[in-house]
Amino acid sequence: MYYIGIDLGGTNIAIGLVDDNGKILHKDSVPTQRDREYPEIIKDMAMLTLKVIEDAGVSIAEVKSIGVGSPGTPNCTDGILVYANNLKFKNVPIRTELQKYIDLPVYLDNDANVAGLAESVAGAAKGAAHSVTITLGTGVGGGIIIDGKVYSGFNNAGAELGHMVIVSDGERCTCGRNGCWEAYASATACISQTKEAVGLNPGSLINKLVNGDLNKISAKTAFDAAKQGDAAGQKIVTQYIKFIGEGLVNIVNIFRPEILVIGGGVCKEGEYLLKPLREYIKTNTYGLEGIADTEIKVAVMGSDAGIVGAAMLGK
Amino acid sequence: MYYIGIDLGGTNIAIGLVDDNGKILHKDSVPTQRDREYPEIIKDMAMLTLKVIEDAGVSIAEVKSIGVGSPGTPNCTDGILVYANNLKFKNVPIRTELQKYIDLPVYLDNDANVAGLAESVAGAAKGAAHSVTITLGTGVGGGIIIDGKVYSGFNNAGAELGHMVIVSDGERCTCGRNGCWEAYASATACISQTKEAVGLNPGSLINKLVNGDLNKISAKTAFDAAKQGDAAGQKIVTQYIKFIGEGLVNIVNIFRPEILVIGGGVCKEGEYLLKPLREYIKTNTYGLEGIADTEIKVAVMGSDAGIVGAAMLGK
């Protein structure tokens, strides 16, 4: 059987036909044009779904289901997108609307959960019954897979791993709480930490790398400076890796997944990030010698994660 | 069918015959005499099991399984107690030893997981598919129930919710890490916080309550003083409740269980503890209006939790 996966983003709607192994056979995309009313956007989703099935040379009878991954808070049971700031969606009946055009089961979940499922079915955590996928991006997203299925609590609002406080009374988080992991370990946080450090160390190489324009600082800047031996850069990177590690150790202590997957742009730093991170996790994880360790891996699904994970919701 | 539950403690071995609803039909206990070699201790467990079955007037053919709840780290798959400091047990083959005397399936899990299962089957979380039970005692224990079953990761070493850092670089924890929730929210931590506060406020009512003997301070002392209007006591209690809340909010954000159960001596404070705790959780939990909330309840299984939860491992 085949499965349709829809990655509903703020910019594009990407749709793919996926097989049982999580392999994309054919995919296509259209701009979301998110300022439109939801019936128009969902009609586009339906039309592109039918086109992808046709272009793949598959009959609709061979398609088992449609899965939708979206930002925001889903009501998975009823197939309703309760809220998605990015899309100005509020209580949008994704399932009912899609089924006006296509008579197939429709599943819905949020992007972080779907990314976790994609890694579990076809990516870095393939073969593991229990895995957790963390995405270090603008925020910190978490996808928890237990016994091969997405776990997000009784109301689908769980798995908010980025909103685990690691510094009580610490930095203000966008969620309103203080000290969330996201406020320390996201790419956004890394940029803030870098800007702050440059303020204190105007002679740092970081300043040169951005020609004195602090707005050009990215999550990569401190790593670039550190690799060239800049003391301020190295201090930022060491501290940032510790913040990432603090949350990851918490996750290992709580979930002991077979595989813990880390994704997001910062993973491009490769072993420069991963080696100290693995050491930090090994040193700080609770427990004894002689027990099998959680394996730390980098996400491999990239921009296909949304399509594949969404498709696999129906498997 | 009936189930045998064995609560293997450092002081006593308590054994009960339990029905499908988690109701104890008959129970008995013997001293552990923990300085003995493990074959002797396990022989006692087997003999008392047979006696409990006989005294209950049930035939062994009506007993489905034996479950053992113990402190320490279990290998649930192989029925081996990998390590239990309390009992000086290391790689003890509980299942194999018990089966020398009784030909029944033997299950093993640790006490915090078993307590969570007891609350899930017959206690405060009865009827909930997903629940988390936290025990605030000498340490902070966690039992995670997902789809009615204990979840503790691929190697049974997970669910160490007490060893989630909530204050990066904070108080030293017994596990070697700094800033674990246990180091702030356990009864032990409350006692330390009270002692420290008395040192800074020698005129506090707390000093009177213990006749100036700081060794008499318990986790209850600050609450007693606070209720009588003592400023130092109130400050400790407010701060301690916040520390408990910080970890509980993390757990709600991560698991969104239908029911979050809190146990341990401090729960005897009742609404004096629970009211501010519920408010803290409501204010700080991630998410939106209109989504069903996790319910916060107090553990009800008390000292029977070990027997009932262990028995239910075989259900």
Short mmCIF file of C-alpha atoms in Angstrom, two decimals, chain A residues 134 164 166 181 241-257 260 262 276-287 294 296, chain B residues 157-161 163-165 175 177-178 180:
data_model
loop_
_atom_site.label_atom_id
_atom_site.label_comp_id
_atom_site.label_asym_id
_atom_site.label_seq_id
_atom_site.Cartn_x
_atom_site.Cartn_y
_atom_site.Cartn_z
CA ILE A 134 14.90 16.76 19.05
CA MET A 164 11.07 21.81 30.11
CA ILE A 166 16.38 23.61 33.01
CA TRP A 181 15.36 24.52 27.58
CA ILE A 241 26.72 22.64 24.07
CA LYS A 242 26.31 22.26 27.82
CA PHE A 243 22.82 23.75 27.61
CA ILE A 244 21.90 21.35 24.80
CA GLY A 245 23.37 18.50 26.84
CA GLU A 246 21.49 19.43 30.01
CA GLY A 247 18.14 18.87 28.27
CA LEU A 248 19.33 15.78 26.41
CA VAL A 249 20.49 14.15 29.66
CA ASN A 250 17.09 14.89 31.16
CA ILE A 251 15.48 13.18 28.18
CA VAL A 252 17.75 10.14 28.47
CA ASN A 253 17.05 9.87 32.22
CA ILE A 254 13.32 10.06 31.59
CA PHE A 255 12.87 8.05 28.38
CA ARG A 256 15.95 5.87 27.92
CA PRO A 257 15.15 5.66 24.22
CA LEU A 260 18.07 9.89 20.59
CA ILE A 262 19.20 15.44 17.08
CA PRO A 276 31.54 16.96 23.46
CA LEU A 277 27.78 16.40 23.55
CA ARG A 278 28.17 12.61 23.71
CA GLU A 279 30.78 12.97 26.45
CA TYR A 280 28.51 15.30 28.42
CA ILE A 281 25.62 12.86 28.15
CA LYS A 282 27.76 9.87 29.12
CA THR A 283 29.17 11.64 32.18
CA ASN A 284 25.88 13.01 33.44
CA THR A 285 23.31 10.31 32.71
CA TYR A 286 21.88 8.66 35.81
CA GLY A 287 22.80 5.10 36.48
CA THR A 294 21.05 5.33 24.51
CA ILE A 296 22.95 9.62 20.00
CA ALA B 157 16.51 2.38 33.48
CA GLY B 158 14.26 5.29 32.51
CA ALA B 159 11.52 7.13 34.37
CA GLU B 160 14.18 8.75 36.55
CA LEU B 161 12.05 11.85 36.81
CA HIS B 163 17.04 13.20 38.03
CA MET B 164 15.79 15.84 35.64
CA VAL B 165 17.84 19.01 36.12
CA CYS B 175 23.49 11.00 41.60
CA ARG B 177 24.78 15.71 38.76
CA ASN B 178 24.03 19.27 39.86
CA CYS B 180 18.34 17.62 39.81
#
